[in-house]
PDB file of C-alpha atoms in Angstrom:
ATOM      1  CA  TYR A   1      52.961 103.982  41.000  1.00  0.00           C
ATOM      2  CA  ILE A   2      53.735 104.787  37.381  1.00  0.00           C
ATOM      3  CA  TYR A   3      56.533 102.699  35.852  1.00  0.00           C
ATOM      4  CA  LYS A   4      58.811 103.879  33.124  1.00  0.00           C
ATOM      5  CA  THR A   5      57.159 101.429  30.752  1.00  0.00           C
ATOM      6  CA  ASP A   6      53.917 103.421  31.316  1.00  0.00           C
ATOM      7  CA  ILE A   7      55.865 106.627  30.461  1.00  0.00           C
ATOM      8  CA  PHE A   8      56.939 104.980  27.190  1.00  0.00           C
ATOM      9  CA  ALA A   9      53.352 104.031  26.311  1.00  0.00           C
ATOM     10  CA  LEU A  10      52.172 107.489  27.216  1.00  0.00           C
ATOM     11  CA  GLY A  11      54.864 108.978  25.017  1.00  0.00           C
ATOM     12  CA  LEU A  12      53.561 106.915  22.096  1.00  0.00           C
ATOM     13  CA  VAL A  13      50.064 108.287  22.708  1.00  0.00           C
ATOM     14  CA  PHE A  14      51.381 111.924  22.830  1.00  0.00           C
ATOM     15  CA  ALA A  15      53.350 111.404  19.659  1.00  0.00           C
ATOM     16  CA  LEU A  16      50.224 110.135  17.915  1.00  0.00           C
ATOM     17  CA  LEU A  17      48.043 112.910  19.170  1.00  0.00           C
ATOM     18  CA  LYS A  18      50.627 115.527  18.165  1.00  0.00           C
ATOM     19  CA  LYS A  19      50.879 114.077  14.684  1.00  0.00           C
ATOM     20  CA  ARG A  20      47.088 113.823  14.217  1.00  0.00           C
ATOM     21  CA  MET A  21      46.595 117.443  15.392  1.00  0.00           C
ATOM     22  CA  SER A  22      49.542 118.713  13.309  1.00  0.00           C
ATOM     23  CA  LEU A  23      51.023 120.481  16.341  1.00  0.00           C
ATOM     24  CA  LYS A  24      54.361 122.143  15.984  1.00  0.00           C
ATOM     25  CA  ASN A  25      55.971 122.564  19.396  1.00  0.00           C
ATOM     26  CA  PRO A  26      59.664 122.049  19.994  1.00  0.00           C
ATOM     27  CA  ALA A  27      59.180 121.642  23.725  1.00  0.00           C
ATOM     28  CA  ALA A  28      56.623 118.880  23.125  1.00  0.00           C
ATOM     29  CA  ASP A  29      59.012 117.190  20.738  1.00  0.00           C
ATOM     30  CA  ASP A  30      61.757 117.283  23.329  1.00  0.00           C
ATOM     31  CA  LEU A  31      59.431 115.809  26.047  1.00  0.00           C
ATOM     32  CA  ILE A  32      58.183 113.034  23.736  1.00  0.00           C
ATOM     33  CA  ARG A  33      61.768 112.175  22.708  1.00  0.00           C
ATOM     34  CA  HIS A  34      62.729 111.768  26.357  1.00  0.00           C
ATOM     35  CA  MET A  35      59.603 109.695  27.059  1.00  0.00           C
ATOM     36  CA  LEU A  36      60.372 107.329  24.175  1.00  0.00           C
ATOM     37  CA  GLN A  37      63.950 106.485  25.099  1.00  0.00           C
ATOM     38  CA  ILE A  38      64.432 102.686  24.659  1.00  0.00           C
ATOM     39  CA  ASP A  39      66.779 102.401  27.628  1.00  0.00           C
ATOM     40  CA  PRO A  40      64.655 102.846  30.850  1.00  0.00           C
ATOM     41  CA  ASP A  41      67.677 104.411  32.545  1.00  0.00           C
ATOM     42  CA  ASP A  42      67.631 107.218  29.952  1.00  0.00           C
ATOM     43  CA  ARG A  43      63.820 107.545  29.880  1.00  0.00           C
ATOM     44  CA  TYR A  44      62.196 110.327  31.924  1.00  0.00           C
ATOM     45  CA  SER A  45      60.423 109.502  35.132  1.00  0.00           C
ATOM     46  CA  VAL A  46      57.014 110.987  35.933  1.00  0.00           C
ATOM     47  CA  TYR A  47      58.648 113.719  38.055  1.00  0.00           C
ATOM     48  CA  GLN A  48      61.100 114.593  35.217  1.00  0.00           C
ATOM     49  CA  CYS A  49      58.138 114.860  32.815  1.00  0.00           C
ATOM     50  CA  LEU A  50      56.323 117.210  35.161  1.00  0.00           C
ATOM     51  CA  GLU A  51      59.400 119.342  35.563  1.00  0.00           C
ATOM     52  CA  HIS A  52      59.873 119.655  31.824  1.00  0.00           C
ATOM     53  CA  PRO A  53      59.850 123.257  30.379  1.00  0.00           C
ATOM     54  CA  LEU A  54      56.651 122.370  28.469  1.00  0.00           C
ATOM     55  CA  PHE A  55      54.782 122.595  31.775  1.00  0.00           C
ATOM     56  CA  LYS A  56      56.592 125.609  33.262  1.00  0.00           C
ATOM     57  CA  ASN A  57      54.299 128.638  34.025  1.00  0.00           C
ATOM     58  CA  LYS A  58      51.198 126.569  33.323  1.00  0.00           C
ATOM     59  CA  LYS A  59      48.377 126.949  35.806  1.00  0.00           C
ATOM     60  CA  PRO A  60      46.500 123.762  36.580  1.00  0.00           C
ATOM     61  CA  THR A  61      42.949 123.717  35.269  1.00  0.00           C
ATOM     62  CA  ALA A  62      40.103 121.281  35.745  1.00  0.00           C
ATOM     63  CA  HIS A  63      37.933 120.403  32.826  1.00  0.00           C
ATOM     64  CA  PHE A  64      34.677 118.591  33.518  1.00  0.00           C
TER      65      PHE A  64
END
């Protein structure tokens, strides 16, 4: 089970990676903003993150 505190921590990692890679993506910014909400009731769940437009029309790939 992934808790909303885990989502917050993952949002911090995403924000750091985005900054270090100098990525400009409004959809990613929106997802990160929702992941970093202080109030857990306002923070996205795992399912909400996966349903975010950032991941729409993306085919799953495996990288080994």
